Amino acid sequence: MYPADCKYTKDHEWIKVEGGVGRVGITDFAQKQLGDVVYLELPQVGRTLKQGEAFGTVESVKAVSELYSPVSGEIVAVNSALADTPEAVNKDPHGSWMVNIRLSAPAEMGSLLAVADYSALVK
């Protein structure tokens, strides 16, 4: 269910890194807990983040939750299509990325959960 080529946070974000840039979204577990996603507040390109820092919010019919950065770095892209189609997060949470972050401290990836550890966490 969870892609093996991603790493995960205990806050239910996923990150897939290619070429020093990490693509970030929320997990299937998170979208199920939230219910129907109706709005996303995402940051501007160029913002720098520290690992664990909030970078936006996801609003559903049940709640508003903060999004936390799995790594430190600079936001180099934002998926602006989600502004018009936030429900895409419910339909394909691992395909509906929210931001791309250029990692400033790649070693932080070692502190994230592998797929087996994350799957055990959400059982």
JSON list of C-alpha atoms in Angstrom, two decimals:
[
{"chain": "A", "resi": 1, "resn": "MET", "atom": "CA", "xyz": [0.00, 0.00, 0.00]},
{"chain": "A", "resi": 2, "resn": "TYR", "atom": "CA", "xyz": [2.82, 2.43, 0.83]},
{"chain": "A", "resi": 3, "resn": "PRO", "atom": "CA", "xyz": [5.52, 2.95, -1.83]},
{"chain": "A", "resi": 4, "resn": "ALA", "atom": "CA", "xyz": [8.83, 1.40, -0.81]},
{"chain": "A", "resi": 5, "resn": "ASP", "atom": "CA", "xyz": [10.83, 4.14, -2.53]},
{"chain": "A", "resi": 6, "resn": "CYS", "atom": "CA", "xyz": [9.49, 6.77, -0.11]},
{"chain": "A", "resi": 7, "resn": "LYS", "atom": "CA", "xyz": [10.38, 7.62, 3.47]},
{"chain": "A", "resi": 8, "resn": "TYR", "atom": "CA", "xyz": [7.77, 8.59, 6.05]},
{"chain": "A", "resi": 9, "resn": "THR", "atom": "CA", "xyz": [7.32, 10.79, 9.09]},
{"chain": "A", "resi": 10, "resn": "LYS", "atom": "CA", "xyz": [5.41, 9.95, 12.23]},
{"chain": "A", "resi": 11, "resn": "ASP", "atom": "CA", "xyz": [3.22, 12.94, 11.29]},
{"chain": "A", "resi": 12, "resn": "HIS", "atom": "CA", "xyz": [2.12, 11.01, 8.16]},
{"chain": "A", "resi": 13, "resn": "GLU", "atom": "CA", "xyz": [3.97, 12.83, 5.40]},
{"chain": "A", "resi": 14, "resn": "TRP", "atom": "CA", "xyz": [5.85, 10.93, 2.71]},
{"chain": "A", "resi": 15, "resn": "ILE", "atom": "CA", "xyz": [8.93, 12.06, 0.78]},
{"chain": "A", "resi": 16, "resn": "LYS", "atom": "CA", "xyz": [10.50, 10.64, -2.35]},
{"chain": "A", "resi": 17, "resn": "VAL", "atom": "CA", "xyz": [13.95, 12.01, -3.16]},
{"chain": "A", "resi": 18, "resn": "GLU", "atom": "CA", "xyz": [15.50, 12.13, -6.62]},
{"chain": "A", "resi": 19, "resn": "GLY", "atom": "CA", "xyz": [18.56, 14.19, -7.52]},
{"chain": "A", "resi": 20, "resn": "GLY", "atom": "CA", "xyz": [18.65, 16.03, -4.20]},
{"chain": "A", "resi": 21, "resn": "VAL", "atom": "CA", "xyz": [15.01, 17.15, -4.43]},
{"chain": "A", "resi": 22, "resn": "GLY", "atom": "CA", "xyz": [12.29, 15.59, -2.31]},
{"chain": "A", "resi": 23, "resn": "ARG", "atom": "CA", "xyz": [8.67, 15.39, -3.41]},
{"chain": "A", "resi": 24, "resn": "VAL", "atom": "CA", "xyz": [6.36, 15.62, -0.37]},
{"chain": "A", "resi": 25, "resn": "GLY", "atom": "CA", "xyz": [2.73, 14.69, 0.30]},
{"chain": "A", "resi": 26, "resn": "ILE", "atom": "CA", "xyz": [0.56, 13.05, 2.93]},
{"chain": "A", "resi": 27, "resn": "THR", "atom": "CA", "xyz": [0.04, 9.32, 3.28]},
{"chain": "A", "resi": 28, "resn": "ASP", "atom": "CA", "xyz": [-2.99, 7.21, 2.55]},
{"chain": "A", "resi": 29, "resn": "PHE", "atom": "CA", "xyz": [-3.43, 6.75, 6.30]},
{"chain": "A", "resi": 30, "resn": "ALA", "atom": "CA", "xyz": [-3.52, 10.54, 6.80]},
{"chain": "A", "resi": 31, "resn": "GLN", "atom": "CA", "xyz": [-6.08, 11.17, 4.06]},
{"chain": "A", "resi": 32, "resn": "LYS", "atom": "CA", "xyz": [-8.32, 8.43, 5.48]},
{"chain": "A", "resi": 33, "resn": "GLN", "atom": "CA", "xyz": [-8.11, 9.95, 8.94]},
{"chain": "A", "resi": 34, "resn": "LEU", "atom": "CA", "xyz": [-8.93, 13.41, 7.57]},
{"chain": "A", "resi": 35, "resn": "GLY", "atom": "CA", "xyz": [-11.83, 12.40, 5.36]},
{"chain": "A", "resi": 36, "resn": "ASP", "atom": "CA", "xyz": [-12.74, 14.49, 2.32]},
{"chain": "A", "resi": 37, "resn": "VAL", "atom": "CA", "xyz": [-10.03, 17.08, 1.69]},
{"chain": "A", "resi": 38, "resn": "VAL", "atom": "CA", "xyz": [-11.61, 20.41, 0.71]},
{"chain": "A", "resi": 39, "resn": "TYR", "atom": "CA", "xyz": [-8.73, 22.92, 0.85]},
{"chain": "A", "resi": 40, "resn": "LEU", "atom": "CA", "xyz": [-4.95, 23.08, 0.97]},
{"chain": "A", "resi": 41, "resn": "GLU", "atom": "CA", "xyz": [-2.82, 26.02, 2.04]},
{"chain": "A", "resi": 42, "resn": "LEU", "atom": "CA", "xyz": [0.63, 25.57, 0.55]},
{"chain": "A", "resi": 43, "resn": "PRO", "atom": "CA", "xyz": [3.73, 27.81, 0.84]},
{"chain": "A", "resi": 44, "resn": "GLN", "atom": "CA", "xyz": [5.45, 29.98, -1.75]},
{"chain": "A", "resi": 45, "resn": "VAL", "atom": "CA", "xyz": [8.38, 28.75, -3.80]},
{"chain": "A", "resi": 46, "resn": "GLY", "atom": "CA", "xyz": [11.65, 29.92, -2.26]},
{"chain": "A", "resi": 47, "resn": "ARG", "atom": "CA", "xyz": [10.66, 29.44, 1.37]},
{"chain": "A", "resi": 48, "resn": "THR", "atom": "CA", "xyz": [13.22, 27.63, 3.46]},
{"chain": "A", "resi": 49, "resn": "LEU", "atom": "CA", "xyz": [12.18, 25.06, 6.03]},
{"chain": "A", "resi": 50, "resn": "LYS", "atom": "CA", "xyz": [13.73, 23.17, 8.89]},
{"chain": "A", "resi": 51, "resn": "GLN", "atom": "CA", "xyz": [12.97, 19.50, 9.44]},
{"chain": "A", "resi": 52, "resn": "GLY", "atom": "CA", "xyz": [9.65, 19.19, 11.30]},
{"chain": "A", "resi": 53, "resn": "GLU", "atom": "CA", "xyz": [8.58, 22.79, 10.59]},
{"chain": "A", "resi": 54, "resn": "ALA", "atom": "CA", "xyz": [4.97, 23.38, 9.52]},
{"chain": "A", "resi": 55, "resn": "PHE", "atom": "CA", "xyz": [4.73, 24.48, 5.89]},
{"chain": "A", "resi": 56, "resn": "GLY", "atom": "CA", "xyz": [1.00, 24.53, 5.25]},
{"chain": "A", "resi": 57, "resn": "THR", "atom": "CA", "xyz": [-2.38, 23.15, 6.18]},
{"chain": "A", "resi": 58, "resn": "VAL", "atom": "CA", "xyz": [-4.84, 20.61, 4.87]},
{"chain": "A", "resi": 59, "resn": "GLU", "atom": "CA", "xyz": [-8.52, 21.19, 5.56]},
{"chain": "A", "resi": 60, "resn": "SER", "atom": "CA", "xyz": [-11.07, 18.42, 5.42]},
{"chain": "A", "resi": 61, "resn": "VAL", "atom": "CA", "xyz": [-14.70, 18.04, 6.35]},
{"chain": "A", "resi": 62, "resn": "LYS", "atom": "CA", "xyz": [-13.49, 16.78, 9.77]},
{"chain": "A", "resi": 63, "resn": "ALA", "atom": "CA", "xyz": [-10.54, 19.00, 10.69]},
{"chain": "A", "resi": 64, "resn": "VAL", "atom": "CA", "xyz": [-7.71, 21.32, 9.75]},
{"chain": "A", "resi": 65, "resn": "SER", "atom": "CA", "xyz": [-4.24, 19.80, 10.12]},
{"chain": "A", "resi": 66, "resn": "GLU", "atom": "CA", "xyz": [-0.79, 21.23, 9.69]},
{"chain": "A", "resi": 67, "resn": "LEU", "atom": "CA", "xyz": [1.67, 19.81, 7.18]},
{"chain": "A", "resi": 68, "resn": "TYR", "atom": "CA", "xyz": [5.22, 19.23, 8.46]},
{"chain": "A", "resi": 69, "resn": "SER", "atom": "CA", "xyz": [8.38, 19.17, 6.43]},
{"chain": "A", "resi": 70, "resn": "PRO", "atom": "CA", "xyz": [10.18, 15.81, 6.57]},
{"chain": "A", "resi": 71, "resn": "VAL", "atom": "CA", "xyz": [13.52, 17.50, 5.80]},
{"chain": "A", "resi": 72, "resn": "SER", "atom": "CA", "xyz": [15.27, 20.86, 5.86]},
{"chain": "A", "resi": 73, "resn": "GLY", "atom": "CA", "xyz": [15.63, 22.75, 2.63]},
{"chain": "A", "resi": 74, "resn": "GLU", "atom": "CA", "xyz": [14.17, 25.18, 0.13]},
{"chain": "A", "resi": 75, "resn": "ILE", "atom": "CA", "xyz": [10.82, 24.80, -1.56]},
{"chain": "A", "resi": 76, "resn": "VAL", "atom": "CA", "xyz": [11.52, 24.70, -5.29]},
{"chain": "A", "resi": 77, "resn": "ALA", "atom": "CA", "xyz": [8.02, 23.81, -6.54]},
{"chain": "A", "resi": 78, "resn": "VAL", "atom": "CA", "xyz": [4.44, 23.83, -5.30]},
{"chain": "A", "resi": 79, "resn": "ASN", "atom": "CA", "xyz": [1.68, 21.70, -6.83]},
{"chain": "A", "resi": 80, "resn": "SER", "atom": "CA", "xyz": [-0.71, 24.56, -7.59]},
{"chain": "A", "resi": 81, "resn": "ALA", "atom": "CA", "xyz": [-3.14, 22.19, -9.34]},
{"chain": "A", "resi": 82, "resn": "LEU", "atom": "CA", "xyz": [-4.24, 21.01, -5.88]},
{"chain": "A", "resi": 83, "resn": "ALA", "atom": "CA", "xyz": [-5.81, 24.44, -5.26]},
{"chain": "A", "resi": 84, "resn": "ASP", "atom": "CA", "xyz": [-8.50, 23.56, -7.80]},
{"chain": "A", "resi": 85, "resn": "THR", "atom": "CA", "xyz": [-8.63, 19.83, -7.10]},
{"chain": "A", "resi": 86, "resn": "PRO", "atom": "CA", "xyz": [-7.87, 19.20, -3.41]},
{"chain": "A", "resi": 87, "resn": "GLU", "atom": "CA", "xyz": [-9.90, 15.98, -3.60]},
{"chain": "A", "resi": 88, "resn": "ALA", "atom": "CA", "xyz": [-7.02, 14.50, -5.62]},
{"chain": "A", "resi": 89, "resn": "VAL", "atom": "CA", "xyz": [-5.31, 13.92, -2.26]},
{"chain": "A", "resi": 90, "resn": "ASN", "atom": "CA", "xyz": [-8.10, 11.48, -1.33]},
{"chain": "A", "resi": 91, "resn": "LYS", "atom": "CA", "xyz": [-8.05, 9.72, -4.69]},
{"chain": "A", "resi": 92, "resn": "ASP", "atom": "CA", "xyz": [-4.27, 9.31, -5.01]},
{"chain": "A", "resi": 93, "resn": "PRO", "atom": "CA", "xyz": [-2.42, 10.45, -1.87]},
{"chain": "A", "resi": 94, "resn": "HIS", "atom": "CA", "xyz": [0.95, 9.12, -2.99]},
{"chain": "A", "resi": 95, "resn": "GLY", "atom": "CA", "xyz": [0.57, 10.64, -6.46]},
{"chain": "A", "resi": 96, "resn": "SER", "atom": "CA", "xyz": [-0.69, 14.01, -5.21]},
{"chain": "A", "resi": 97, "resn": "TRP", "atom": "CA", "xyz": [2.51, 15.71, -4.17]},
{"chain": "A", "resi": 98, "resn": "MET", "atom": "CA", "xyz": [2.28, 19.09, -2.47]},
{"chain": "A", "resi": 99, "resn": "VAL", "atom": "CA", "xyz": [5.78, 20.59, -2.55]},
{"chain": "A", "resi": 100, "resn": "ASN", "atom": "CA", "xyz": [9.26, 19.79, -3.83]},
{"chain": "A", "resi": 101, "resn": "ILE", "atom": "CA", "xyz": [12.08, 20.58, -1.42]},
{"chain": "A", "resi": 102, "resn": "ARG", "atom": "CA", "xyz": [15.78, 20.86, -2.32]},
{"chain": "A", "resi": 103, "resn": "LEU", "atom": "CA", "xyz": [17.41, 19.12, 0.63]},
{"chain": "A", "resi": 104, "resn": "SER", "atom": "CA", "xyz": [19.95, 21.18, 2.57]},
{"chain": "A", "resi": 105, "resn": "ALA", "atom": "CA", "xyz": [20.80, 18.35, 4.99]},
{"chain": "A", "resi": 106, "resn": "PRO", "atom": "CA", "xyz": [20.43, 15.01, 3.15]},
{"chain": "A", "resi": 107, "resn": "ALA", "atom": "CA", "xyz": [21.56, 13.10, 6.25]},
{"chain": "A", "resi": 108, "resn": "GLU", "atom": "CA", "xyz": [18.15, 13.91, 7.79]},
{"chain": "A", "resi": 109, "resn": "MET", "atom": "CA", "xyz": [16.67, 11.22, 5.53]},
{"chain": "A", "resi": 110, "resn": "GLY", "atom": "CA", "xyz": [18.18, 8.69, 7.93]},
{"chain": "A", "resi": 111, "resn": "SER", "atom": "CA", "xyz": [15.84, 9.85, 10.68]},
{"chain": "A", "resi": 112, "resn": "LEU", "atom": "CA", "xyz": [12.71, 9.07, 8.64]},
{"chain": "A", "resi": 113, "resn": "LEU", "atom": "CA", "xyz": [10.77, 5.82, 8.66]},
{"chain": "A", "resi": 114, "resn": "ALA", "atom": "CA", "xyz": [11.17, 3.11, 6.03]},
{"chain": "A", "resi": 115, "resn": "VAL", "atom": "CA", "xyz": [8.01, 1.60, 4.58]},
{"chain": "A", "resi": 116, "resn": "ALA", "atom": "CA", "xyz": [7.99, -1.38, 6.97]},
{"chain": "A", "resi": 117, "resn": "ASP", "atom": "CA", "xyz": [8.36, 0.86, 10.02]},
{"chain": "A", "resi": 118, "resn": "TYR", "atom": "CA", "xyz": [5.65, 3.24, 8.83]},
{"chain": "A", "resi": 119, "resn": "SER", "atom": "CA", "xyz": [3.28, 0.37, 8.00]},
{"chain": "A", "resi": 120, "resn": "ALA", "atom": "CA", "xyz": [3.78, -1.01, 11.52]},
{"chain": "A", "resi": 121, "resn": "LEU", "atom": "CA", "xyz": [3.11, 2.46, 12.98]},
{"chain": "A", "resi": 122, "resn": "VAL", "atom": "CA", "xyz": [-0.29, 2.81, 11.33]},
{"chain": "A", "resi": 123, "resn": "LYS", "atom": "CA", "xyz": [-1.58, -0.75, 11.87]}
]
